[in-house]
CSV table of N, CA and C in Angstrom, one decimal:
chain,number,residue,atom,x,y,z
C,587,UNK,N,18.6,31.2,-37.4
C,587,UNK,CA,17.6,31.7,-38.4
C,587,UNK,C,17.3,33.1,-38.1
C,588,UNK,N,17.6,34.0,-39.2
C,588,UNK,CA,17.4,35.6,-38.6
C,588,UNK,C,16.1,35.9,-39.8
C,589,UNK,N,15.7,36.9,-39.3
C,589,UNK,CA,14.3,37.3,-39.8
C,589,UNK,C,14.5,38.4,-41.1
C,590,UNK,N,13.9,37.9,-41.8
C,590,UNK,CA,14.0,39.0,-42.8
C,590,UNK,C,12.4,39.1,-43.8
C,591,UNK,N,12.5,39.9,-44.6
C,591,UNK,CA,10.9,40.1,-44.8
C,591,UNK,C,11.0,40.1,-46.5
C,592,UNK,N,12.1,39.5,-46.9
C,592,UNK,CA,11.7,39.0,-48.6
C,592,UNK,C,10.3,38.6,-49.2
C,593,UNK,N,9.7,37.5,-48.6
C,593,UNK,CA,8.9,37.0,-48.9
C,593,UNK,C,7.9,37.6,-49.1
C,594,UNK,N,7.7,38.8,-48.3
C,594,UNK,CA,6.5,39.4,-48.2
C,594,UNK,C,5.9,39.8,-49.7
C,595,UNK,N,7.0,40.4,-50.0
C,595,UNK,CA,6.4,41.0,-51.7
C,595,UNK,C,6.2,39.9,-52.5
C,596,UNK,N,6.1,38.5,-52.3
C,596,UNK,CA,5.8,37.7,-53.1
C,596,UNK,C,4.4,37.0,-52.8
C,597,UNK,N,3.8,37.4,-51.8
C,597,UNK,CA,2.8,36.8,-51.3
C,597,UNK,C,1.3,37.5,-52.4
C,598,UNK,N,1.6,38.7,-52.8
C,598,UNK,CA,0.4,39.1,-53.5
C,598,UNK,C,0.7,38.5,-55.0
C,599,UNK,N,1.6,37.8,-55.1
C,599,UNK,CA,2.4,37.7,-56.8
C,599,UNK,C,1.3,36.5,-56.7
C,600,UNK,N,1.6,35.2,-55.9
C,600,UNK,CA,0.6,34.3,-55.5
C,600,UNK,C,-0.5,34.2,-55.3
C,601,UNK,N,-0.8,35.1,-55.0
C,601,UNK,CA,-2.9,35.4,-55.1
C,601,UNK,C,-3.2,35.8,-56.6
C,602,UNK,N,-2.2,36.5,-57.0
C,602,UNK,CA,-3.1,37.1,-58.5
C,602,UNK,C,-2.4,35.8,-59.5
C,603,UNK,N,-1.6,35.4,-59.4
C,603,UNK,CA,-1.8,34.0,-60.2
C,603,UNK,C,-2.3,33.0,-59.9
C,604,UNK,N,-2.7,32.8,-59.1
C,604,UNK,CA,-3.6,31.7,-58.5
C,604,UNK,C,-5.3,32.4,-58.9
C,605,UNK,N,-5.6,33.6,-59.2
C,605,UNK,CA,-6.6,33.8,-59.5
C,605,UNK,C,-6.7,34.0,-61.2
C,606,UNK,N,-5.6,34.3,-61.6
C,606,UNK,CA,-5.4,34.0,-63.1
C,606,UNK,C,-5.9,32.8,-63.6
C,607,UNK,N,-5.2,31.5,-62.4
C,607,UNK,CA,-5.5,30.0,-63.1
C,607,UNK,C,-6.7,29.7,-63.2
C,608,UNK,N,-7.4,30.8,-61.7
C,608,UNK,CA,-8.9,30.1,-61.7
C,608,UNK,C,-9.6,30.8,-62.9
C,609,UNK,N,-9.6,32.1,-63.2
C,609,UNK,CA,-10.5,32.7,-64.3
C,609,UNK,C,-9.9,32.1,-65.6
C,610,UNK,N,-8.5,31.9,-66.1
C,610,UNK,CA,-8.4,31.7,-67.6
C,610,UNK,C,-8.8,30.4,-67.9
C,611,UNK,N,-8.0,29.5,-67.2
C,611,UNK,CA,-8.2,28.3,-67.1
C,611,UNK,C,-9.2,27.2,-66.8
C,612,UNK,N,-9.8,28.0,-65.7
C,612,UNK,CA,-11.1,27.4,-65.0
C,612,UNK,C,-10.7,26.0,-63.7
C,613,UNK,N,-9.7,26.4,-63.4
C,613,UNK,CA,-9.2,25.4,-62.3
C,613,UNK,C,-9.9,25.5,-60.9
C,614,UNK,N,-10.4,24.0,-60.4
C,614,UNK,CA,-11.3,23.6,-59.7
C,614,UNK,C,-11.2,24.6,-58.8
C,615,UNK,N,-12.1,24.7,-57.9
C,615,UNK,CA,-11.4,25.9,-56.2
C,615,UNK,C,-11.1,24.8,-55.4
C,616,UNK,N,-11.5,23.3,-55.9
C,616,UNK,CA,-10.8,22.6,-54.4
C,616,UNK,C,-9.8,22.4,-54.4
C,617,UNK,N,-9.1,22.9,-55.6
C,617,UNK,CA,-7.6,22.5,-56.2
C,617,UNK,C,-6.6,23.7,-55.7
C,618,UNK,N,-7.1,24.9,-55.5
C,618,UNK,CA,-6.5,26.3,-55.5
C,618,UNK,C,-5.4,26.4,-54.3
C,619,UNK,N,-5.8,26.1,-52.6
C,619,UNK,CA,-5.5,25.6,-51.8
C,619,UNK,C,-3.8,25.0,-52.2
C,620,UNK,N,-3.8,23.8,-52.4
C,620,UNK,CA,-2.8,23.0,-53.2
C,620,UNK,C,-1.7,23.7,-54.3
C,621,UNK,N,-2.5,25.0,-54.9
C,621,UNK,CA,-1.7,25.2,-56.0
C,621,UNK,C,-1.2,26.8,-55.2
C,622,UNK,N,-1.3,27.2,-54.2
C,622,UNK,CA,-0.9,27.8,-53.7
C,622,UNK,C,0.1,27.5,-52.8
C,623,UNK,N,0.3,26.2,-51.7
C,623,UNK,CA,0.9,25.7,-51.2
C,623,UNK,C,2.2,25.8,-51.9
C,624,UNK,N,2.1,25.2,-53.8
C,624,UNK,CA,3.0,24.7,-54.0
C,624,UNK,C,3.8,25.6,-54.8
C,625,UNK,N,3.3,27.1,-54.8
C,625,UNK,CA,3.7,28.2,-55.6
C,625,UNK,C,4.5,28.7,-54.3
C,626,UNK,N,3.8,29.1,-52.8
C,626,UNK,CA,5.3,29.1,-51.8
C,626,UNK,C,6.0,28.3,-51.7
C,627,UNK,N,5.9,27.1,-51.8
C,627,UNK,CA,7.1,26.3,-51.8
C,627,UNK,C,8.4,26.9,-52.7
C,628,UNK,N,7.5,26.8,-53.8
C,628,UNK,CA,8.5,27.3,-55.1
C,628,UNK,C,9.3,28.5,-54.9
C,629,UNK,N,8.3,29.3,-54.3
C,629,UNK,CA,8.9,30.6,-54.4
C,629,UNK,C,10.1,30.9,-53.1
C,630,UNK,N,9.9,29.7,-52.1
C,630,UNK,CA,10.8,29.9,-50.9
C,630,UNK,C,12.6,29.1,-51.0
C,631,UNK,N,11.8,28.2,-51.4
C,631,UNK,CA,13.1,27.8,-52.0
C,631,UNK,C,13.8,27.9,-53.0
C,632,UNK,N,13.4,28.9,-54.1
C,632,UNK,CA,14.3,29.8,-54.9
C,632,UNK,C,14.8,31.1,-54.9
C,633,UNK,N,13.8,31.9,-53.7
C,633,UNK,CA,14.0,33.2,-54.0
C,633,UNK,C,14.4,33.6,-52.2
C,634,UNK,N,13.5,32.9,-51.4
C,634,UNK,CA,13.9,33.3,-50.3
C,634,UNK,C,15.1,32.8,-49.4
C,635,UNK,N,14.7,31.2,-48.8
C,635,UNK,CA,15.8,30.4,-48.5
C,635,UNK,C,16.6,29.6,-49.1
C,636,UNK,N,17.4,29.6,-50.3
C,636,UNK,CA,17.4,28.5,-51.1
C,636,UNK,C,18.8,27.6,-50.3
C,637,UNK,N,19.6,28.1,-49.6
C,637,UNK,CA,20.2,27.2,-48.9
C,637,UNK,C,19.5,26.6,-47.7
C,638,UNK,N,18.7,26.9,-47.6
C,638,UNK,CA,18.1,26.4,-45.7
C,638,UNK,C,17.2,25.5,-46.2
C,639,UNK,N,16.6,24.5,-46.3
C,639,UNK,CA,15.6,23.9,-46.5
C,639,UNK,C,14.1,23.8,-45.6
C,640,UNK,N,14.4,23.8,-44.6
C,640,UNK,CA,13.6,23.7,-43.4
C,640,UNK,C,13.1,24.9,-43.4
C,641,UNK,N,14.4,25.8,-43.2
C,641,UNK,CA,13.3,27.3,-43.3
C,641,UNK,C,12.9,27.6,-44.5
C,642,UNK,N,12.7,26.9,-45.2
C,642,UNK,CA,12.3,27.3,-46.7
C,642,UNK,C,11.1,26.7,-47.0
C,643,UNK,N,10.6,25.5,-45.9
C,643,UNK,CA,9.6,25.0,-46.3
C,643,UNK,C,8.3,25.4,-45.1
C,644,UNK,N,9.0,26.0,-43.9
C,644,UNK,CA,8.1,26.8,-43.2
C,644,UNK,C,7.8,28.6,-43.9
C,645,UNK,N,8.7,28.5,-44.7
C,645,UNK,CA,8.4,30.5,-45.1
C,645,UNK,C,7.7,29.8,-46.3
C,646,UNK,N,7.7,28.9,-46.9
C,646,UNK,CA,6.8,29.0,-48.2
C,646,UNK,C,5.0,28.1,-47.6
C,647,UNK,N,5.1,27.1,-46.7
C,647,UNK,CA,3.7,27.6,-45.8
C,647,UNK,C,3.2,28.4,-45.5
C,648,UNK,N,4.3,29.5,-44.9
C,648,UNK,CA,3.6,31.0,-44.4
C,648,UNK,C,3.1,31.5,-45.4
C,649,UNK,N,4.0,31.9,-46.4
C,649,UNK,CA,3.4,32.5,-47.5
C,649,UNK,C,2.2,31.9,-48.8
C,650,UNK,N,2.2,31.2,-48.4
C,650,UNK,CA,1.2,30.4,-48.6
C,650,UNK,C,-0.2,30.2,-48.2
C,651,UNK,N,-0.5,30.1,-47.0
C,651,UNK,CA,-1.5,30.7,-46.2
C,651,UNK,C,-1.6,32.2,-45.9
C,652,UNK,N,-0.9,32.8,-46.1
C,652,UNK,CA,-1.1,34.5,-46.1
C,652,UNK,C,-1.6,34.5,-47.3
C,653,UNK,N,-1.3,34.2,-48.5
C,653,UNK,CA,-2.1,34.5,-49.9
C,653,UNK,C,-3.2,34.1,-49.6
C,654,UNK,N,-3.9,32.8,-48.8
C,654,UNK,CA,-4.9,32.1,-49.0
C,654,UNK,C,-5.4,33.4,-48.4
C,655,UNK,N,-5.4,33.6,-47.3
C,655,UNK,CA,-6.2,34.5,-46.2
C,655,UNK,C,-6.2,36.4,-46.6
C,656,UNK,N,-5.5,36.5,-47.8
C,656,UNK,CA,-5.5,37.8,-47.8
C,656,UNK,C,-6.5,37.6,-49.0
C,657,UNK,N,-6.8,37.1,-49.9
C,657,UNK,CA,-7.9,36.3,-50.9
C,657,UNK,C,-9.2,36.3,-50.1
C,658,UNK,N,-9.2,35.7,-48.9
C,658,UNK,CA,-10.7,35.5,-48.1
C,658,UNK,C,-11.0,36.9,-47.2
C,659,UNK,N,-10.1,37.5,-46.8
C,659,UNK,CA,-10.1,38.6,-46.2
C,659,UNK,C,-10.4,39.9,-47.1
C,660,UNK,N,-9.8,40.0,-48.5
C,660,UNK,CA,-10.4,40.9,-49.6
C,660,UNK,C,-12.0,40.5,-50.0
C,661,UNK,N,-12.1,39.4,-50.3
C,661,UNK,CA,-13.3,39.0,-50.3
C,661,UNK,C,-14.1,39.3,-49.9
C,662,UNK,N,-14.0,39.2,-48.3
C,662,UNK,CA,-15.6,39.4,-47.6
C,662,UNK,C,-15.3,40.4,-47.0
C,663,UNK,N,-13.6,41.5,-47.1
C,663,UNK,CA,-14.3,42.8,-47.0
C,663,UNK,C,-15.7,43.3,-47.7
C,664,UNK,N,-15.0,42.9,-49.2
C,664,UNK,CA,-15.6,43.4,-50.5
C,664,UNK,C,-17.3,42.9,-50.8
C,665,UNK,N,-17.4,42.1,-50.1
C,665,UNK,CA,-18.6,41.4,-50.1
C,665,UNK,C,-19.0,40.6,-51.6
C,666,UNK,N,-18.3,40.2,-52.0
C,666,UNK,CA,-17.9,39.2,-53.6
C,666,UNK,C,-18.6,38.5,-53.2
């Protein structure tokens, strides 16, 4: 497994849709969590690893939890 940094630029793509769903749509926040998980998933095994599976399902956790924490970290910079 060698390291590469595709993913990265997809991790802010998943915060602003994930916040789209919550303002247009009005989707729960205990739901958001989940719908982000499953937007890295998506995103790792189509765009990052699509042959590796395993590493495609730890790079779409990562990115996954980096959207969540870059979300909570803008936040309470910003004091929202």
């Amino acid at each position: 497994m060698e390291f590469n940094a595709y993913g990265i630029g997809l991790i802010p793509v998943i915060v602003i849709f994930v916040e789209v769903l919550k303002q247009v749509l009005n989707v729960p926040k205990r739901i958001l969590p989940l719908i982000n998980i499953f937007l890295g998933q998506i995103a790792a095994f189509v765009y990052v690893a699509p042959g590796e599976p395993k590493q495609a399902v730890l790079i779409g956790l990562v990115m996954a939890f980096s959207a969540m924490g870059l979300w909570s970290g803008a936040k309470s910079t910003v004091g929202k």
